[in-house]
Coordinates of C-alpha atoms in Angstrom, one line a residue:
X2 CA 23.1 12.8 33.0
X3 CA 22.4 9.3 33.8
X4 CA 18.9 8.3 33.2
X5 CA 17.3 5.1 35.8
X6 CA 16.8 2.0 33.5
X7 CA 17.7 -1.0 35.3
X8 CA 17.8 -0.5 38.9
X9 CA 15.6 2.9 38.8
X10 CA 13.1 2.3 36.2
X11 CA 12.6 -1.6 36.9
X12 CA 12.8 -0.9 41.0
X13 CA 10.2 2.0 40.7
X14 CA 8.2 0.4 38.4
X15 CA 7.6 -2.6 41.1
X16 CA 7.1 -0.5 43.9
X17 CA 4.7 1.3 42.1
X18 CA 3.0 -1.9 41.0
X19 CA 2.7 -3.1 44.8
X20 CA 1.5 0.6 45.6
X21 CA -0.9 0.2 48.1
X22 CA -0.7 -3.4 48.2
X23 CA 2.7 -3.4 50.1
X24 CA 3.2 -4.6 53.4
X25 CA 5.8 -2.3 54.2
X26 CA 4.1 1.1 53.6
X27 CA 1.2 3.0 54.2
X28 CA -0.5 4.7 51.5
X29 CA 0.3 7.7 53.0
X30 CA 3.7 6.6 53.3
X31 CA 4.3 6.0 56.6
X32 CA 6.7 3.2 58.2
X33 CA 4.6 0.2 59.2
X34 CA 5.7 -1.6 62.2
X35 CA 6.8 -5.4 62.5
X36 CA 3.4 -5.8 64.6
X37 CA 1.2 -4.1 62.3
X38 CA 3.0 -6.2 59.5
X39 CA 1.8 -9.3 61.3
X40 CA -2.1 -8.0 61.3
X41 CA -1.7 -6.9 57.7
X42 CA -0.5 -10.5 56.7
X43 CA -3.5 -12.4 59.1
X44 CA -5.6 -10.4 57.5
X45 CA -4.8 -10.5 54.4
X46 CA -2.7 -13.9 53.8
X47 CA -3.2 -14.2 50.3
X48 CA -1.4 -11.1 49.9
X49 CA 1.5 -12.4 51.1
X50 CA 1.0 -15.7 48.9
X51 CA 0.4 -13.4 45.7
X52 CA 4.3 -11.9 46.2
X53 CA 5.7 -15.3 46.9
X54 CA 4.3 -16.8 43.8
X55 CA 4.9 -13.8 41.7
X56 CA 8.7 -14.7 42.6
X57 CA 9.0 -18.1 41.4
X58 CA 6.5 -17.4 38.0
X59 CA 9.6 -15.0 36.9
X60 CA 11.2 -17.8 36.5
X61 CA 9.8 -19.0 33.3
X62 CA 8.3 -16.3 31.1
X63 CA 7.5 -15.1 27.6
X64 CA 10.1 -12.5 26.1
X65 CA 9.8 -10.6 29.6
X66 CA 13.5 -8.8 29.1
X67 CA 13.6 -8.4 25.0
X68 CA 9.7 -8.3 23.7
X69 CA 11.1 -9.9 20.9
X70 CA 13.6 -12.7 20.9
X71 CA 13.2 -16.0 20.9
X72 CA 15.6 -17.1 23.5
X73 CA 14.2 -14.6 26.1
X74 CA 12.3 -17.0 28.2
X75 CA 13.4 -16.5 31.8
X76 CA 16.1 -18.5 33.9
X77 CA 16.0 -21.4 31.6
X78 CA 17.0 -18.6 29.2
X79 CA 20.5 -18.4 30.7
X80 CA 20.6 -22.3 31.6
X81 CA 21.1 -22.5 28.1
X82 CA 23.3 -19.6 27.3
X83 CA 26.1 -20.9 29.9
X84 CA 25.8 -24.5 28.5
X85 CA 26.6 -23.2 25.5
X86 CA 29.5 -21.4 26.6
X87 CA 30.9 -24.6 28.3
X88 CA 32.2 -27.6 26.2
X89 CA 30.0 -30.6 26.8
X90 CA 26.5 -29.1 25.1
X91 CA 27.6 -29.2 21.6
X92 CA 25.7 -27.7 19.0
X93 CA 25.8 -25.8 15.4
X94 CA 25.9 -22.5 14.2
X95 CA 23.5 -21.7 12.0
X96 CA 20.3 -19.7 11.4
X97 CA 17.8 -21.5 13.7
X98 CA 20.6 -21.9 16.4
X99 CA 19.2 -19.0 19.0
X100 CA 22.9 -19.8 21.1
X101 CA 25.1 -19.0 18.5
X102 CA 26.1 -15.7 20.7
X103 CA 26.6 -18.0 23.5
X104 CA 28.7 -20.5 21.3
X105 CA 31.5 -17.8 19.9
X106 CA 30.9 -15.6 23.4
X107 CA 29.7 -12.9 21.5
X108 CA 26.5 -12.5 24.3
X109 CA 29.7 -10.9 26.6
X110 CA 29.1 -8.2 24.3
X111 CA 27.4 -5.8 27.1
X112 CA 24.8 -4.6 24.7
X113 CA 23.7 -7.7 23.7
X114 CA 20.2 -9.5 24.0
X115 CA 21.9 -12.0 26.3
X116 CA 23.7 -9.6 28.6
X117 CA 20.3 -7.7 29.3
X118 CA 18.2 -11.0 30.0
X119 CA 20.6 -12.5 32.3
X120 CA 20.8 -9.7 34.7
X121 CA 17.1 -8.3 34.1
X122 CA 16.1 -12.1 34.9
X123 CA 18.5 -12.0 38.1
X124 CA 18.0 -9.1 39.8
X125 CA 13.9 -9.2 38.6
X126 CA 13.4 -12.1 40.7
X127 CA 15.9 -10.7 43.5
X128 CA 13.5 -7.8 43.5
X129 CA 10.7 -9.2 44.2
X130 CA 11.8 -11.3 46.8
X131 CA 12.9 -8.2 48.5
X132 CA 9.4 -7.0 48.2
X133 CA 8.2 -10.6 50.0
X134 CA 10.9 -10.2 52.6
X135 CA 10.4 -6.3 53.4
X136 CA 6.9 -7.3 54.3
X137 CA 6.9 -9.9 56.4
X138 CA 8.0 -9.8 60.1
X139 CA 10.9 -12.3 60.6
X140 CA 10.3 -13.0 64.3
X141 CA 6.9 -14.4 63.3
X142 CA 5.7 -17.6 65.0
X143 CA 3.2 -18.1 61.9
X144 CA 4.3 -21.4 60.1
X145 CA 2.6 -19.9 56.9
X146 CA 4.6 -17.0 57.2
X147 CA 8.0 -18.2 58.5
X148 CA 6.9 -20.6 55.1
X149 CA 6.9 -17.9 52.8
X150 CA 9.4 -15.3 54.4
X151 CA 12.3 -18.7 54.2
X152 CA 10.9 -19.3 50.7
X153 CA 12.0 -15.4 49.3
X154 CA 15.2 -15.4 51.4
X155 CA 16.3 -18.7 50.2
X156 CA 15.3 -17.2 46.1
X157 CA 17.6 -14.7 46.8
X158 CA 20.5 -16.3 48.2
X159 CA 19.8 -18.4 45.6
X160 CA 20.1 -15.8 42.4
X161 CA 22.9 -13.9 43.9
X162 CA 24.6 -17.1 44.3
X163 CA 24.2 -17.4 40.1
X164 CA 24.8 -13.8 39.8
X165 CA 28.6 -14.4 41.9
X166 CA 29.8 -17.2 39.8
X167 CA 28.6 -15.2 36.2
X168 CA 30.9 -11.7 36.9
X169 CA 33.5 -13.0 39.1
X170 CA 35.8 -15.9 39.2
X171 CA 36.1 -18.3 41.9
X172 CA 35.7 -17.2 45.5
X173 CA 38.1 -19.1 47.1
X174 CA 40.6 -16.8 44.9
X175 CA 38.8 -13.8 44.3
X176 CA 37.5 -12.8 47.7
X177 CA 38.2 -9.1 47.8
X178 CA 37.2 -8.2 43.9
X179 CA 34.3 -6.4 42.3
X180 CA 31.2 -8.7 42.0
X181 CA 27.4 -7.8 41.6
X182 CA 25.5 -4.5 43.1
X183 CA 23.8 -5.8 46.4
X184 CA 20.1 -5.0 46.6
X185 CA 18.3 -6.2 50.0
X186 CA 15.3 -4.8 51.3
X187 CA 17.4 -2.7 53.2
X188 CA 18.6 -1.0 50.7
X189 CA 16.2 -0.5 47.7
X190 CA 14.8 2.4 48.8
X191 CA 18.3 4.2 48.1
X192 CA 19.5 2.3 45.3
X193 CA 16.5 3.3 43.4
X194 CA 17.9 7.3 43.7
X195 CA 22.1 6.7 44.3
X196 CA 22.0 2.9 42.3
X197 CA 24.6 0.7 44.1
X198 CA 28.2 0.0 43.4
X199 CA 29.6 -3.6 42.8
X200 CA 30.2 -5.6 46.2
X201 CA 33.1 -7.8 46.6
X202 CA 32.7 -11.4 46.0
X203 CA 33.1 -12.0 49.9
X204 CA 30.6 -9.2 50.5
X205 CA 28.3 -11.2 48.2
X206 CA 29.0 -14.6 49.7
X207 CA 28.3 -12.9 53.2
X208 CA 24.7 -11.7 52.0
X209 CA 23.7 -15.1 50.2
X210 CA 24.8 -17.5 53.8
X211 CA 22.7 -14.5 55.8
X212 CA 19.5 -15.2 53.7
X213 CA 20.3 -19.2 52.7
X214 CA 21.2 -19.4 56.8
X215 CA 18.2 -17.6 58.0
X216 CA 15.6 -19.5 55.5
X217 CA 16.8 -23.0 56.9
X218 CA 15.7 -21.7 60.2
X219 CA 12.7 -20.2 59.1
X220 CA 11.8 -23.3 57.0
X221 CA 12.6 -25.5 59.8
X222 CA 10.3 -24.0 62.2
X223 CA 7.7 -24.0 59.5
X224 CA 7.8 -27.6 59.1
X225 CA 7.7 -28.1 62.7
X226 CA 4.4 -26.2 62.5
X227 CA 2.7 -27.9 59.3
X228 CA 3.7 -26.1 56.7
X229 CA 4.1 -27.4 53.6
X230 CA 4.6 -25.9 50.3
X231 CA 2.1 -26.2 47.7
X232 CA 4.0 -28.0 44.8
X233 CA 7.7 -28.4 43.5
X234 CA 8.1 -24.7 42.0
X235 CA 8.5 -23.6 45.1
X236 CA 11.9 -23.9 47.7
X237 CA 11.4 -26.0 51.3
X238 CA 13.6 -26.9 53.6
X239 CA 15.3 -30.1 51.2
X240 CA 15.8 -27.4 48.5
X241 CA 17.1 -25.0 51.2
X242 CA 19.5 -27.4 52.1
X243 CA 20.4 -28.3 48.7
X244 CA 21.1 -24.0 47.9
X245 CA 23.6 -24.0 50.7
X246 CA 25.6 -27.5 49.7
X247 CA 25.9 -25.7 46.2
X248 CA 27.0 -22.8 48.1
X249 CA 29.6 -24.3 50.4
X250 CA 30.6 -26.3 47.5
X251 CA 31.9 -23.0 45.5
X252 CA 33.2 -21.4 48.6
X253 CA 35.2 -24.9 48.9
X254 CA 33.6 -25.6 52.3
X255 CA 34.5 -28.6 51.9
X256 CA 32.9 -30.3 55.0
X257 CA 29.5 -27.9 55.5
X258 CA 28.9 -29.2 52.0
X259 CA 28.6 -32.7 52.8
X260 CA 26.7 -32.3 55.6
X261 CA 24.2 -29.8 54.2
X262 CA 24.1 -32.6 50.5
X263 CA 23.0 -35.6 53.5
X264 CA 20.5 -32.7 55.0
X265 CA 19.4 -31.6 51.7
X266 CA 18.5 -35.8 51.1
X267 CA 17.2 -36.3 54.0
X268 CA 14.7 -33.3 54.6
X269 CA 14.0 -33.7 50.7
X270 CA 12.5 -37.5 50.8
X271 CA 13.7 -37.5 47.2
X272 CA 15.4 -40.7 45.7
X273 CA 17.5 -40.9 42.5
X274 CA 16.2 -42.3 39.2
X275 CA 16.4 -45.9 39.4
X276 CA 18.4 -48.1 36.7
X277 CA 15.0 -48.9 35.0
X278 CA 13.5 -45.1 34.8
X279 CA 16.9 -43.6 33.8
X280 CA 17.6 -45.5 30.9
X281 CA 15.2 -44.2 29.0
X282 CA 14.3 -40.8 27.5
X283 CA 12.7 -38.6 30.8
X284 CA 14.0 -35.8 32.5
X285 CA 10.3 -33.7 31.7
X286 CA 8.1 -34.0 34.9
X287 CA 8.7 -32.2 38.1
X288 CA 7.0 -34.7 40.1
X289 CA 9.1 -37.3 39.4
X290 CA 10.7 -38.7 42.5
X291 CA 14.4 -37.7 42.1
X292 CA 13.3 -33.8 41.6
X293 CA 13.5 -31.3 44.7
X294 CA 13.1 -28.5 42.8
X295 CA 11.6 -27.3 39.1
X296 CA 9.9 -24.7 37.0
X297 CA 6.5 -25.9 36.8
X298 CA 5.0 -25.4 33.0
X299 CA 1.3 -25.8 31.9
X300 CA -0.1 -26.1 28.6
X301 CA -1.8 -22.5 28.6
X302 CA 1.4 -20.8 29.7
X303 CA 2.4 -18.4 26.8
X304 CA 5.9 -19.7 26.2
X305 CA 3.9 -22.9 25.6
X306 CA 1.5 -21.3 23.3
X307 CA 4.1 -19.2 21.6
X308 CA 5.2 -22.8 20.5
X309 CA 8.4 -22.4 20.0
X310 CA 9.5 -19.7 22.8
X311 CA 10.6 -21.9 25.3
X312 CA 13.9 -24.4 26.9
X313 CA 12.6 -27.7 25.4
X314 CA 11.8 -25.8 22.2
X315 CA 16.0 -25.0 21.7
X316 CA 16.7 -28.3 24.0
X317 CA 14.5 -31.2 22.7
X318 CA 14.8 -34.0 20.2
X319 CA 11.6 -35.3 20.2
X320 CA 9.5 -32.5 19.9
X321 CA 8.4 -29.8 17.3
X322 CA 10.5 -26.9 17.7
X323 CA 14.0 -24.7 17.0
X324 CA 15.4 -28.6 17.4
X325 CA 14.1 -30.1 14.4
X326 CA 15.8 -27.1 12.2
X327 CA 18.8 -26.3 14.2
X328 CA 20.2 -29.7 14.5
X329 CA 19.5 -30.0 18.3
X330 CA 21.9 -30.4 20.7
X331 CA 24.9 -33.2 21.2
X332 CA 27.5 -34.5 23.6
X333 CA 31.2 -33.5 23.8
X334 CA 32.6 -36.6 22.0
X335 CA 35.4 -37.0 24.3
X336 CA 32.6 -37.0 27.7
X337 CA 30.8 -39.5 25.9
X338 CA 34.0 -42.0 25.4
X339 CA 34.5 -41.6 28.8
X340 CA 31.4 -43.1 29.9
X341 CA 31.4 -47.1 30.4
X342 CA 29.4 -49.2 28.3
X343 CA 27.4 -50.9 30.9
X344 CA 26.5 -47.7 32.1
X345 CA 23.1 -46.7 31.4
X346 CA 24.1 -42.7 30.9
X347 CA 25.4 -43.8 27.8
X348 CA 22.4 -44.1 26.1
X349 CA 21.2 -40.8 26.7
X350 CA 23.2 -40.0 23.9
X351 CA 23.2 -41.9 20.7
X352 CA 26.5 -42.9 19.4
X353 CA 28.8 -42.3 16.3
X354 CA 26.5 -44.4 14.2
X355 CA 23.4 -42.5 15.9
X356 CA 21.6 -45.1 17.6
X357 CA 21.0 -45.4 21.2
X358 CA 20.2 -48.4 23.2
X359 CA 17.9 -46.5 25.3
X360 CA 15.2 -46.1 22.7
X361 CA 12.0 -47.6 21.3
X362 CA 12.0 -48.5 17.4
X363 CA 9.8 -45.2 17.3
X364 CA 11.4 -43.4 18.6
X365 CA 14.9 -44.2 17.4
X366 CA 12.7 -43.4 13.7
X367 CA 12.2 -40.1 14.8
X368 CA 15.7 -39.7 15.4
X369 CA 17.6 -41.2 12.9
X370 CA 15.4 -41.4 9.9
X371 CA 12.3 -38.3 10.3
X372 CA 15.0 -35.5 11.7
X373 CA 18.7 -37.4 10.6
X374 CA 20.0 -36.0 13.7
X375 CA 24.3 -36.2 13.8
X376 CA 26.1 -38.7 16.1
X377 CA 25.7 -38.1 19.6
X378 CA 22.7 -36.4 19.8
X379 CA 20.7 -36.2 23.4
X380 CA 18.1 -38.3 23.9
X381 CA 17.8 -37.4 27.8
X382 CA 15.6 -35.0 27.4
X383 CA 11.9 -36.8 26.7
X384 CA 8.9 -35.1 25.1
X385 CA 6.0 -33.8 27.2
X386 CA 3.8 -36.4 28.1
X387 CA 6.4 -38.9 26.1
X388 CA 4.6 -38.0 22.6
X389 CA 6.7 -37.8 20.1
X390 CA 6.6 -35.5 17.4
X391 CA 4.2 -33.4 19.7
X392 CA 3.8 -29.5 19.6
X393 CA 3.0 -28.8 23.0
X394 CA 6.0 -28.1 24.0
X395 CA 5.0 -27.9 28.1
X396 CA 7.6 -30.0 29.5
X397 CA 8.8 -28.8 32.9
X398 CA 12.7 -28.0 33.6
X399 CA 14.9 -29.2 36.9
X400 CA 16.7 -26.8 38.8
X401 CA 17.5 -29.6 41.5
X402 CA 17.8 -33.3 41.4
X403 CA 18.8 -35.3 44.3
X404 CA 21.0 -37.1 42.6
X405 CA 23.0 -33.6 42.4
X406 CA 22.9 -34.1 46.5
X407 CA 25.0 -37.5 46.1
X408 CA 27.6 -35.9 44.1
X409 CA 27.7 -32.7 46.5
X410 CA 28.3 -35.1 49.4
X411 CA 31.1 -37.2 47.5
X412 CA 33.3 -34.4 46.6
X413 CA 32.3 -32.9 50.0
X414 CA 33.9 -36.1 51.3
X415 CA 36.7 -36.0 49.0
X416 CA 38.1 -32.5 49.8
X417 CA 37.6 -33.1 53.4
X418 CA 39.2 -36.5 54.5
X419 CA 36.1 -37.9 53.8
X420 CA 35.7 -41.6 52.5
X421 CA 34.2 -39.5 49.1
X422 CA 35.2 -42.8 46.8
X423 CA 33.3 -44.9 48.5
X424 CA 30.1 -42.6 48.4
X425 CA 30.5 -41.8 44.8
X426 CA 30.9 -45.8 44.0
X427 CA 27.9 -47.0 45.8
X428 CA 25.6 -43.7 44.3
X429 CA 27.0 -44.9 40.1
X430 CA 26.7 -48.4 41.5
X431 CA 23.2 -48.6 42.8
X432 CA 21.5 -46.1 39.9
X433 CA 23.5 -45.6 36.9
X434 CA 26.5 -48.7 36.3
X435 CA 26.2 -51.9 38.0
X436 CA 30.0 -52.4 37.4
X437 CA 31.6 -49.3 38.7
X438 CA 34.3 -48.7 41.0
X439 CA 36.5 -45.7 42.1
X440 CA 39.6 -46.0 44.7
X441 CA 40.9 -42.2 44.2
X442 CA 41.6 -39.9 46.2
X443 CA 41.9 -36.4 46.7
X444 CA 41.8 -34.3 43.4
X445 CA 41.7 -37.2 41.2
X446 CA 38.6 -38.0 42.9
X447 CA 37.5 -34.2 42.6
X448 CA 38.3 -34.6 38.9
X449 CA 36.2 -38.1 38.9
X450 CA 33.2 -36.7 40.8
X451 CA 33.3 -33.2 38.0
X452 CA 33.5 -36.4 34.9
X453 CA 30.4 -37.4 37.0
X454 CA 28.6 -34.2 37.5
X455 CA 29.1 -33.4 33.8
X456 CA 27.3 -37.0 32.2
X457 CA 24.7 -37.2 35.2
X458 CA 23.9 -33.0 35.2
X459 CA 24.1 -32.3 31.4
X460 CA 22.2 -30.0 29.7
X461 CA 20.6 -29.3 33.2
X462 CA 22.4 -26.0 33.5
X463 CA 25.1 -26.2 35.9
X464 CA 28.3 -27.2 34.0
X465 CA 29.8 -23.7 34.0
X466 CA 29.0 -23.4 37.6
X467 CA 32.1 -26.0 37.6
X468 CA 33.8 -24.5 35.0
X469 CA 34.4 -21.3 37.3
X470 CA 34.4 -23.0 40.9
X471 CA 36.8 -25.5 39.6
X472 CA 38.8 -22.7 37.8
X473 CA 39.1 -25.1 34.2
X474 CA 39.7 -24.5 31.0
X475 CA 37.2 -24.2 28.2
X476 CA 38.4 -26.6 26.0
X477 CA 36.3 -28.1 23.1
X478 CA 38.9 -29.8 20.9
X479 CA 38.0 -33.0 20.4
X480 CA 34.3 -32.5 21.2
X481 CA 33.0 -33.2 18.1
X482 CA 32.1 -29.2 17.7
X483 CA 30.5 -29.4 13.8
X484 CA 31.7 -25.5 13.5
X485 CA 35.7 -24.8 12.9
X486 CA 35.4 -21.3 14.2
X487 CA 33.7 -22.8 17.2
X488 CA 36.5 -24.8 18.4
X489 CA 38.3 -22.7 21.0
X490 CA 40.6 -23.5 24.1
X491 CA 40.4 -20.5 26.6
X492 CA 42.3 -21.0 29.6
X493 CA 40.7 -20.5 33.4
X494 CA 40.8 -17.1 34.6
X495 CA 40.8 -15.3 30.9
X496 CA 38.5 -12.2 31.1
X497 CA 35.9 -13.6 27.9
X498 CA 34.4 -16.1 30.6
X499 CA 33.4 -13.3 33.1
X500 CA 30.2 -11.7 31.8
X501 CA 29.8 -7.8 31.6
X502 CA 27.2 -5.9 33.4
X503 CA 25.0 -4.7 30.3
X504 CA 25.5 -0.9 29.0
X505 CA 22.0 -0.1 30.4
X506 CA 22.5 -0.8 33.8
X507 CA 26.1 1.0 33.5
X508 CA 24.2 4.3 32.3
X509 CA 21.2 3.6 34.5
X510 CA 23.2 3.1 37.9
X511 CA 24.6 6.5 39.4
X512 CA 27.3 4.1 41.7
X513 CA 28.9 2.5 38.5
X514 CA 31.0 3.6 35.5
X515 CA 33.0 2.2 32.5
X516 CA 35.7 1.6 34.7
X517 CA 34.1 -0.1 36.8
X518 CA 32.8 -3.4 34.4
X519 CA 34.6 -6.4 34.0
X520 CA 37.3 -5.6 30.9
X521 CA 36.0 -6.1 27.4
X522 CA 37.8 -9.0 26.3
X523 CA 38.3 -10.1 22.2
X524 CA 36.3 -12.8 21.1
X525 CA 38.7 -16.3 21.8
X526 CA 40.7 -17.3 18.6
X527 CA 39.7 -20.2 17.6
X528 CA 42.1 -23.5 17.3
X529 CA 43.2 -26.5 15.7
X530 CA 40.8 -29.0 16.3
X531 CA 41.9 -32.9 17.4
X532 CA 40.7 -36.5 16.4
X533 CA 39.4 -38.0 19.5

């Protein structure tokens, strides 16, 4: 018999937790109608607020899925592990290396630590947005409301949009296979009892431009009324926008992208880093302008306390943490060559002889001489509140950057007749390299604008996102990868880069069997390696 762990135990466990807090039944049980959800939320508001906050604190917490492991600390959790799986964030393999799963694709495993925080993580936050959008009436007129209720539906688009591009392959391809369980609100009720098979990828894709289509109208009419949301953690209509360029991106809506990258800008009122803030180690405050969207950290958060349970921990340079002891994190060696000198990317990493242009004298110490980092280490990534050396590690983490829009818009362009060059020149042009040009075209231009997305978006957590949509090879030869047995070349489309849905939920979730999991592939062989 198959026992309820994932989607039983972890659904029943938060509907029992809202008990008779939820807007959508009675203590007694009974079905509460779209009107009496309306007086429940006018009368008590905060409510509402409570479940829209719990969503977005889920994004960054302390061991939440493991109770034990040091790289279980929310979504930032898996922005590393599929960095690490790509070719451009280099690191080693050894003992204080938390990613070495990620590195040698071991976390495909599906009883591995990794396996169970990515989906926990995903589908924790999808369920309590569910719980937000099952109690709130969507023909409201409330700006507060129509505030909140676009906020959950725009989460959720958002991690099912994650959740399509880490078990399936491109959509454009792959329309009619096996993807993730859907749970709405609709369904939940059920799926805690009968679980729910996998939907295909276009069932998926239909669900996430329902919810990211709805919340753009909800969010809209919000800020006609004077809503606004209380600080960056949370989505509005800019980051709204921005979910659904990502999403017309991957389903290679070529033109809807474009449009919805200018929206996303516009609505946002977010400008890029300029060439005097970029060149220099940043990247750590979520109310810097260039940032739509972030995971808000404070010092008294526990992954700050824990000290060394957290992204920047693993990520950093400058700070206290796995960094100092696992020999942080570098460039691919070949991405870095590409980049032009008088571009001021460049020194975000430091080069062969490990120096940087970028940096103070102090801070180039700490770097070369107190840690003796290798050649091309990041530098991108400044400490919190730019001290060096510091312990409180409470920087915050981007999940959108306007900049991001720019590059959206330009391939957008590109794919679609656009004048995409001439977008992408003017964006590297004004913020990043005074001397750039481009006159491609079609996909060289594509190709350009992913070189682009890869210096400008590294480390950031989005590179495999292009890995899949793009349908490219893994290929690390030439990267500078300090580990033999690390150096693979897996071609697009082999079954190690599609994740597995974790042993748990397979025994937990009455719809699914063995069969029905993404084939357990071998680990990839690794190859020769190449001077570059």
């Amino acid at each position: 018999m198959k026992t309820k762990y994932t989607f039983g135990s972890m659904l029943l466990a938060g509907l029992l937790a809202v008990g008779c807090t939820d807007m959508d039944t009675q203590p007694d049980g009974y079905y509460v109608t779209p009107e009496q959800k309306a007086e429940i939320v006018e009368s008590n508001p905060e409510r509402a607020a409570a479940g829209v906050t719990g969503i977005f604190a889920q994004m960054s917490t302390y061991m939440s899925v493991t109770g034990s492991r040091h790289n279980d600390f929310g979504y930032p959790s898996i922005m590393l592990f599929t960095d690490q799986n790509g070719m451009d964030v280099v690191s080693q393999d050894n003992g204080y290396n938390w990613s070495g799963n990620s590195l040698d694709y071991s976390d495909r495993i599906y009883t591995s630590n990794e396996s169970k925080i990515v989906w926990n993580t995903l589908y924790g936050m999808i369920f309590s947005a569910n719980n937000v959008i099952a109690g709130l009436d969507s023909n409201t007129s409330d700006p507060t409301v129509q505030g909140y209720l676009g906020e959950a539906l725009a989460d959720r688009a958002f991690n099912y949009w994650v959740l399509a591009q880490l078990y399936q392959f491109n959509y454009a391809d792959h329309k009619s296979s096996p993807c993730v369980p859907l749970v709405t609100e609709e369904n939940a009720s059920n799926v805690a009892v009968d679980g729910a098979p996998r939907a295909t990828v276009q069932e998926v894709y239909n669900q996430i431009l329902s919810d990211i289509n709805q919340a753009i109208t909800l969010l809209t009419a919000a800020d006609e009324g004077g809503w606004v949301r209380d600080d960056k953690r949370y989505i509005d209509l800019g980051v709204a926008y921005g979910i659904r360029a990502r999403v017309n991106l991957t389903m290679e809506n070529w033109a809807a992208a474009a449009s919805d990258a200018q929206a996303a800008i516009d609505a946002s009122g977010a400008t890029p880093y300029r060439l005097n803030e970029a060149n220099k180690p940043t990247f750590n405050n979520i109310n810097d302008h260039a940032w739509m969207w972030g995971i808000l950290v404070e010092e008294t958060d526990r992954i700050v306390t824990s000290g060394i349970v957290n992204w920047i921990s693993h990520m950093g340079s400058f700070n206290y943490g796995y960094c100092w002891y696992s020999g942080g994190r570098q460039v691919n060696k070949k991405l870095y060559d590409s980049i032009s000198e008088t571009d001021i990317r460049k020194g975000w990493f430091t080069n062969a002889e490990g120096i940087s242009v970028n940096l103070t004298p102090a801070q180039q110490y700490l770097i070369s001489d107190y840690v003796e980092y290798e050649p091309y280490t990041q530098v991108k990534f400044a400490p919190y509140n730019d001290e060096l050396y510091t312990s409180t590690n409470a920087n915050d983490m981007p999940l959108m950057r306007v900049e991001e829009m720019y590059l959206i818009k330009a391939e957008g362009e590109a794919m679609s007749g656009g004048n995409g060059a001439a977008t992408l020149q003017e964006f590297v042009q004004t913020y990043r390299d005074p001397e750039y040009t481009c006159s491609l075209a079609g996909t060289a231009l594509q190709d350009e604008i992913w070189r682009q997305r890869r210096i400008e978006l590294w480390g950031e957590g989005l590179s495999w996102f292009d890995i899949m949509r793009l349908n490219k090879d893994v290929d690390r030869r030439g990267g500078f990868f300090p580990d033999a047995m690390m150096v693979f070349n897996i071609p697009a489309g082999s079954d190690i880069l599609l994740w597995r849905i974790p042993e748990s939920e397979i025994q937990a979730n009455p719809s699914l069997a063995e069969g029905d999991n993404n084939p357990a592939a071998p680990l990839p062989d690794p190859v020769g390696d190449i001077e570059y």
